[in-house]
Amino acid sequence: MTARLADIAAQAGVSEATVSRVLNGKPGVAASTRESVLAALDVLGYERPVRLRQRSAGLVGLITPGLDNPIFPAFAQVIGQALTRQGYTPVLATQTPGGSTEDELTEMLVDRGVSGIIFVSGLHADTSADMGRYERLRAQGVPFVLINGFSPKVRAPFVSPDDRAAVRLAVTHLAALGHRRIGLALGPRRYVPVQRKIEGFLRSMREELGMAEADAEQLVQHSLFTLEGGQAAASALIERGCTAVVCASDMMALGVVRAARQQGLEVPRDVSVVGFDDSPLIAFTDPPLTTIRQPVQSMGQAAVRALLEEIGGTPAPHSEFVFLPELVVRGSTASVPETRPPIPETRPKAGEDQTWG
């Protein structure tokens, strides 16, 4: 795209002659003015002349799970932008089912000489995984930061949302609406964020509703962090009489909505649903989803700052930076129903498969 001097001059608030001097590398232009012109080029979508392009300070790897959950592209965007502003080139490496593992992606990035790596929801969050892989990476001299999931066995900066507080916000909101049978749908128990959410749930159910821990545990249902996983968990929780379900991800929450509708129930008239993440477009679902907003922007920027300190030779504290989440109330929660219609018995028709898809 050919840059039009008039457009750039108007965007930067300078004369066309000044724009011409900057683009041609001529002297006599203040540094601040030069930066304004270059910023105008970027905003308008024009390519910078080769001589004016900033040389990358190095590559930084970003390893995420599959991108089917919109929260991971959201993290990738925030982290990528923050790295680019600091002169680094982000390299996104994504795990896929049957594809490259976290260890293989890490090895690939190290072989390409990355300056550091940021892991999002990786094996560091799995209490059954061998944490020695991260010590071996540190021994290779590669700085790294870990997002979502903490292990005292790994000497590195961690960045996490407050999972206990997140569930407490959801339970408090639902209890205020009159709900007493509140379910919790989440992933496998071995993950640190899952364990923390359960802790927050049991405490909140005791403090808000006076429910004994043993009784509250009966309202916890483990599944997968997917729409289908939320659907399966919801079927079990609704059968146990839950009038509201708190979910560990927005994708699971959408599965809960689907399960309720398949059983002839309406959200939020019969069942209230709370998600977790506030991932992009979730405000436009039917109904718009009440959710706990994960502070992706703050977390991603903090991870980049911590990594760049490590790269610069000033190691960040080997501890956890915890960020407070936020309750976003939309249309999927309402007061507890006075009565709920009986759940019709559903049987597959002859010749049909019974699936959760």
Coordinates of C-alpha atoms in Angstrom, one line a residue:
M1 CA 0.0 0.0 0.0
T2 CA 1.4 3.3 -1.1
A3 CA 1.5 5.9 1.7
R4 CA -0.3 9.1 1.0
L5 CA 1.6 12.0 2.6
A6 CA -1.6 14.0 3.2
D7 CA -3.2 11.1 5.2
I8 CA -0.1 10.6 7.3
A9 CA 0.4 14.3 7.9
A10 CA -3.2 14.7 9.1
Q11 CA -3.0 11.7 11.4
A12 CA 0.3 12.8 12.9
G13 CA -0.6 16.5 13.1
V14 CA 2.4 17.7 11.1
S15 CA 3.1 19.1 7.6
E16 CA 3.5 16.9 4.5
A17 CA 7.0 18.2 4.2
T18 CA 7.8 16.9 7.7
V19 CA 6.4 13.5 6.7
S20 CA 8.5 13.5 3.6
R21 CA 11.7 14.2 5.6
V22 CA 10.9 11.4 8.1
L23 CA 10.2 8.8 5.3
N24 CA 13.4 9.8 3.5
G25 CA 15.5 9.7 6.6
K26 CA 16.4 13.4 6.4
P27 CA 17.9 15.2 9.5
G28 CA 16.3 18.1 11.2
V29 CA 13.2 16.4 12.7
A30 CA 12.6 16.1 16.4
A31 CA 12.6 12.6 17.8
S32 CA 9.1 13.0 19.2
T33 CA 7.8 14.2 15.8
R34 CA 9.5 11.3 14.0
E35 CA 7.8 8.9 16.4
S36 CA 4.4 10.5 15.7
V37 CA 4.9 10.1 12.0
L38 CA 5.9 6.4 12.4
A39 CA 2.9 5.8 14.7
A40 CA 0.6 7.4 12.1
L41 CA 2.0 4.9 9.5
D42 CA 1.2 2.0 11.8
V43 CA -2.3 3.3 12.6
L44 CA -3.2 3.8 9.0
G45 CA -1.9 0.4 8.0
Y46 CA 1.0 1.6 5.9
E47 CA 4.2 -0.4 5.9
R48 CA 7.2 1.4 7.2
P49 CA 10.1 1.9 4.8
V50 CA 12.7 -0.8 5.3
R51 CA 15.3 1.6 6.7
L52 CA 12.8 2.7 9.4
R53 CA 11.7 -0.7 10.6
Q54 CA 12.6 -1.5 14.1
R55 CA 15.0 -4.5 14.4
S56 CA 13.6 -7.2 16.6
A57 CA 15.2 -7.5 20.0
G58 CA 14.7 -11.2 19.8
L59 CA 12.1 -14.0 19.7
V60 CA 9.8 -14.8 22.6
G61 CA 7.9 -18.1 22.6
L62 CA 4.2 -18.3 23.8
I63 CA 2.9 -21.8 24.4
T64 CA -0.9 -22.2 24.8
P65 CA -3.3 -25.1 24.7
G66 CA -5.5 -25.4 21.6
L67 CA -7.1 -22.1 20.4
D68 CA -10.7 -23.5 20.3
N69 CA -11.3 -21.9 23.7
P70 CA -11.4 -18.1 22.9
I71 CA -9.7 -17.2 26.2
F72 CA -6.4 -18.5 24.8
P73 CA -6.4 -16.3 21.6
A74 CA -7.2 -13.4 24.0
F75 CA -4.1 -14.1 26.0
A76 CA -2.1 -14.5 22.9
Q77 CA -3.2 -11.1 21.6
V78 CA -2.5 -9.2 24.8
I79 CA 0.9 -10.9 25.2
G80 CA 1.9 -10.5 21.6
Q81 CA 1.0 -6.8 21.5
A82 CA 3.0 -6.2 24.8
L83 CA 6.0 -8.0 23.4
T84 CA 5.9 -6.1 20.1
R85 CA 5.8 -2.8 21.9
Q86 CA 9.0 -3.7 23.6
G87 CA 10.7 -4.7 20.3
Y88 CA 10.4 -8.5 20.6
T89 CA 8.8 -10.8 18.1
P90 CA 6.3 -13.2 19.6
V91 CA 6.2 -16.8 18.3
L92 CA 2.9 -18.6 19.0
A93 CA 3.2 -22.4 19.6
T94 CA -0.1 -24.1 20.1
Q95 CA -0.8 -27.6 21.3
T96 CA -3.3 -29.7 19.4
P97 CA -4.8 -33.1 20.1
G98 CA -2.5 -35.7 18.6
G99 CA 0.0 -32.9 17.7
S100 CA 3.0 -31.5 19.3
T101 CA 3.3 -31.7 23.1
E102 CA 4.4 -28.9 25.4
D103 CA 7.8 -30.5 25.7
E104 CA 8.2 -30.8 21.9
L105 CA 7.1 -27.1 21.4
T106 CA 9.5 -26.0 24.1
E107 CA 12.4 -27.8 22.5
M108 CA 11.5 -26.3 19.1
L109 CA 11.5 -22.8 20.5
V110 CA 14.8 -23.3 22.4
D111 CA 16.4 -24.6 19.1
R112 CA 15.3 -21.4 17.4
G113 CA 17.1 -19.3 20.0
V114 CA 14.2 -17.6 21.7
S115 CA 15.0 -15.1 24.4
G116 CA 12.3 -16.5 26.7
I117 CA 9.0 -18.4 26.9
I118 CA 5.6 -17.7 28.4
F119 CA 3.5 -20.8 29.2
V120 CA -0.3 -20.4 29.5
S121 CA -2.3 -23.1 31.3
G122 CA 0.5 -25.6 30.7
L123 CA 1.7 -28.7 32.5
H124 CA 2.8 -26.5 35.4
A125 CA -1.0 -26.4 36.4
D126 CA -1.1 -30.2 36.5
T127 CA -0.2 -31.5 40.0
S128 CA 0.4 -35.0 38.5
A129 CA 3.0 -33.7 35.9
D130 CA 6.8 -33.8 36.4
M131 CA 7.9 -30.3 37.2
G132 CA 11.5 -31.3 36.5
R133 CA 11.0 -30.2 32.9
Y134 CA 11.0 -26.6 34.0
E135 CA 14.2 -26.9 36.0
R136 CA 15.8 -28.5 33.0
L137 CA 14.7 -25.5 30.9
R138 CA 16.1 -23.1 33.5
A139 CA 19.4 -25.0 33.4
Q140 CA 19.6 -24.2 29.7
G141 CA 19.5 -20.5 30.5
V142 CA 16.1 -19.8 29.1
P143 CA 13.9 -17.4 31.2
F144 CA 10.2 -18.3 31.4
V145 CA 7.0 -17.2 33.1
L146 CA 3.9 -19.3 33.8
I147 CA 0.3 -18.2 33.6
N148 CA -2.6 -20.0 35.4
G149 CA -1.4 -22.6 37.7
F150 CA 1.2 -22.5 40.6
S151 CA 3.7 -25.1 41.7
P152 CA 6.1 -24.5 44.7
K153 CA 8.5 -26.9 42.9
V154 CA 9.2 -24.4 40.0
R155 CA 11.5 -21.4 40.5
A156 CA 9.8 -18.9 38.2
P157 CA 7.3 -16.0 38.3
F158 CA 3.7 -17.2 38.2
V159 CA 0.7 -15.1 37.1
S160 CA -2.8 -16.2 38.2
P161 CA -6.3 -15.0 38.8
D162 CA -7.7 -15.4 42.3
D163 CA -9.7 -18.6 41.7
R164 CA -11.0 -18.8 45.2
A165 CA -12.3 -15.2 45.1
A166 CA -13.8 -15.9 41.6
V167 CA -16.0 -18.7 42.9
R168 CA -16.9 -16.6 46.0
L169 CA -18.1 -13.8 43.8
A170 CA -20.3 -16.2 41.9
V171 CA -21.8 -18.0 44.9
T172 CA -22.5 -14.7 46.7
H173 CA -24.3 -13.4 43.7
L174 CA -26.4 -16.5 43.3
A175 CA -27.2 -16.7 47.1
A176 CA -28.4 -13.1 46.9
L177 CA -30.8 -14.2 44.3
G178 CA -32.2 -16.9 46.6
H179 CA -30.4 -20.0 45.2
R180 CA -29.6 -22.6 47.8
R181 CA -28.7 -25.6 45.6
I182 CA -25.7 -24.2 43.7
G183 CA -23.6 -26.6 41.7
L184 CA -20.0 -26.3 40.6
A185 CA -18.9 -27.7 37.2
L186 CA -15.2 -27.9 36.5
G187 CA -12.4 -29.9 35.0
P188 CA -10.3 -32.7 36.4
R189 CA -9.3 -32.4 40.0
R190 CA -5.6 -32.7 39.4
Y191 CA -5.3 -29.1 38.1
V192 CA -4.3 -26.3 40.5
P193 CA -7.0 -23.8 39.4
V194 CA -9.7 -26.5 39.8
Q195 CA -8.5 -27.3 43.4
R196 CA -8.5 -23.6 44.3
K197 CA -12.0 -23.1 42.9
I198 CA -13.3 -26.1 44.9
E199 CA -11.7 -24.5 48.1
G200 CA -13.4 -21.2 47.3
F201 CA -16.7 -23.0 46.6
L202 CA -16.8 -25.1 49.9
R203 CA -15.9 -22.0 52.0
S204 CA -18.5 -19.8 50.2
M205 CA -21.3 -22.4 50.6
R206 CA -20.5 -22.6 54.3
E207 CA -20.3 -18.9 54.9
E208 CA -23.2 -17.8 52.6
L209 CA -25.6 -20.7 53.1
G210 CA -24.4 -22.5 56.2
M211 CA -23.9 -25.7 54.2
A212 CA -21.7 -28.4 55.6
E213 CA -18.6 -29.3 53.6
A214 CA -19.7 -32.9 53.0
D215 CA -23.0 -31.7 51.6
A216 CA -21.4 -29.0 49.4
E217 CA -19.0 -31.6 48.0
Q218 CA -22.0 -33.5 46.6
L219 CA -22.7 -30.4 44.4
V220 CA -19.2 -30.5 42.7
Q221 CA -19.1 -32.2 39.3
H222 CA -15.8 -32.8 37.4
S223 CA -15.8 -33.1 33.6
L224 CA -13.8 -31.6 30.7
F225 CA -13.2 -27.9 30.0
T226 CA -15.4 -28.0 26.9
L227 CA -18.9 -27.3 25.9
E228 CA -19.6 -31.1 25.9
G229 CA -18.0 -31.3 29.4
G230 CA -20.2 -28.6 30.7
Q231 CA -23.2 -30.3 29.2
A232 CA -22.4 -33.6 30.9
A233 CA -21.7 -31.9 34.3
A234 CA -25.0 -30.0 34.1
S235 CA -27.1 -33.1 33.6
A236 CA -25.7 -34.6 36.8
L237 CA -26.1 -31.3 38.8
I238 CA -29.6 -30.6 37.6
E239 CA -30.6 -34.2 38.5
R240 CA -29.3 -33.4 42.1
G241 CA -31.7 -30.5 42.3
C242 CA -29.3 -27.6 41.5
T243 CA -31.1 -24.4 40.5
A244 CA -27.8 -22.7 39.6
V245 CA -24.5 -23.8 38.2
V246 CA -21.1 -22.1 38.5
C247 CA -18.7 -23.1 35.7
A248 CA -14.9 -23.1 35.4
S249 CA -15.0 -21.8 31.9
D250 CA -17.4 -20.0 29.6
M251 CA -17.3 -22.9 27.2
M252 CA -18.6 -25.2 30.0
A253 CA -21.3 -22.6 30.8
L254 CA -22.6 -22.8 27.2
G255 CA -22.7 -26.5 27.7
V256 CA -24.8 -26.1 30.8
V257 CA -27.2 -23.9 28.9
R258 CA -27.5 -26.5 26.2
A259 CA -28.1 -29.3 28.8
A260 CA -30.9 -27.3 30.5
R261 CA -32.7 -26.6 27.2
Q262 CA -32.5 -30.3 26.3
Q263 CA -34.3 -31.1 29.5
G264 CA -37.1 -28.6 28.8
L265 CA -35.7 -26.0 31.2
E266 CA -35.1 -22.3 30.5
V267 CA -32.0 -20.2 31.4
P268 CA -32.3 -18.2 33.6
R269 CA -36.0 -18.9 34.5
D270 CA -35.4 -22.4 35.7
V271 CA -31.6 -22.6 36.0
S272 CA -29.1 -19.8 36.5
V273 CA -25.6 -20.1 34.9
V274 CA -22.3 -18.4 35.7
G275 CA -19.3 -18.8 33.5
F276 CA -15.6 -18.0 34.0
D277 CA -13.2 -16.0 31.7
D278 CA -15.5 -13.4 30.0
S279 CA -13.9 -14.5 26.7
P280 CA -14.6 -12.5 23.6
L281 CA -18.2 -12.5 22.2
I282 CA -19.6 -14.2 25.3
A283 CA -21.7 -11.1 26.0
F284 CA -23.6 -11.9 22.8
T285 CA -24.7 -15.5 23.5
D286 CA -28.4 -16.4 24.1
P287 CA -28.9 -15.4 26.9
P288 CA -25.9 -13.1 27.4
L289 CA -23.7 -14.9 29.9
T290 CA -23.1 -13.8 33.5
T291 CA -19.5 -14.6 34.1
I292 CA -16.4 -14.0 36.2
R293 CA -14.0 -11.8 34.1
Q294 CA -10.5 -13.1 34.1
P295 CA -8.2 -10.0 34.1
V296 CA -6.4 -11.1 30.8
Q297 CA -5.1 -7.6 30.0
S298 CA -3.4 -7.1 33.4
M299 CA -2.2 -10.7 33.6
G300 CA -0.7 -10.7 30.1
Q301 CA 1.1 -7.4 30.6
A302 CA 2.4 -8.6 34.0
A303 CA 3.8 -11.8 32.5
V304 CA 5.6 -9.8 29.8
R305 CA 7.1 -7.4 32.3
A306 CA 8.3 -10.3 34.5
L307 CA 9.8 -12.1 31.5
L308 CA 11.6 -9.0 30.2
E309 CA 13.1 -8.5 33.7
E310 CA 14.4 -12.0 33.6
I311 CA 15.8 -11.5 30.1
G312 CA 17.4 -8.3 31.2
G313 CA 19.3 -10.0 34.0
T314 CA 17.1 -8.8 36.9
P315 CA 15.1 -11.9 37.9
A316 CA 11.6 -11.3 39.0
P317 CA 10.6 -12.7 42.3
H318 CA 10.0 -16.5 42.1
S319 CA 6.5 -16.1 43.5
E320 CA 2.9 -15.8 42.3
F321 CA 1.3 -12.5 41.1
V322 CA -2.4 -12.9 41.9
F323 CA -5.0 -10.7 40.1
L324 CA -8.6 -10.1 41.4
P325 CA -11.4 -11.2 39.0
E326 CA -14.6 -9.3 38.4
L327 CA -18.2 -10.4 38.4
V328 CA -20.0 -9.4 35.2
V329 CA -23.8 -9.8 35.6
R330 CA -25.8 -10.3 32.4
G331 CA -28.8 -12.3 31.4
S332 CA -28.1 -15.9 32.4
T333 CA -28.8 -15.5 36.2
A334 CA -32.1 -14.6 37.9
S335 CA -33.9 -15.2 41.1
V336 CA -34.5 -18.8 42.2
P337 CA -37.6 -20.3 40.6
E338 CA -40.5 -20.9 43.0
T339 CA -41.2 -24.2 41.3
R340 CA -39.4 -26.0 38.5
P341 CA -41.1 -28.2 36.0
P342 CA -40.4 -31.9 36.3
I343 CA -37.5 -33.1 34.1
P344 CA -39.0 -35.2 31.3
E345 CA -37.5 -38.6 30.8
T346 CA -35.6 -38.7 27.5
R347 CA -34.9 -41.9 25.7
P348 CA -33.1 -42.2 22.4
K349 CA -35.4 -43.3 19.5
A350 CA -34.8 -46.7 18.0
G351 CA -31.8 -46.7 15.9
E352 CA -30.4 -43.4 17.3
D353 CA -27.2 -43.0 19.2
Q354 CA -27.3 -41.2 22.6
T355 CA -24.5 -38.7 22.5
W356 CA -23.5 -35.5 24.3
G357 CA -22.5 -33.7 21.1

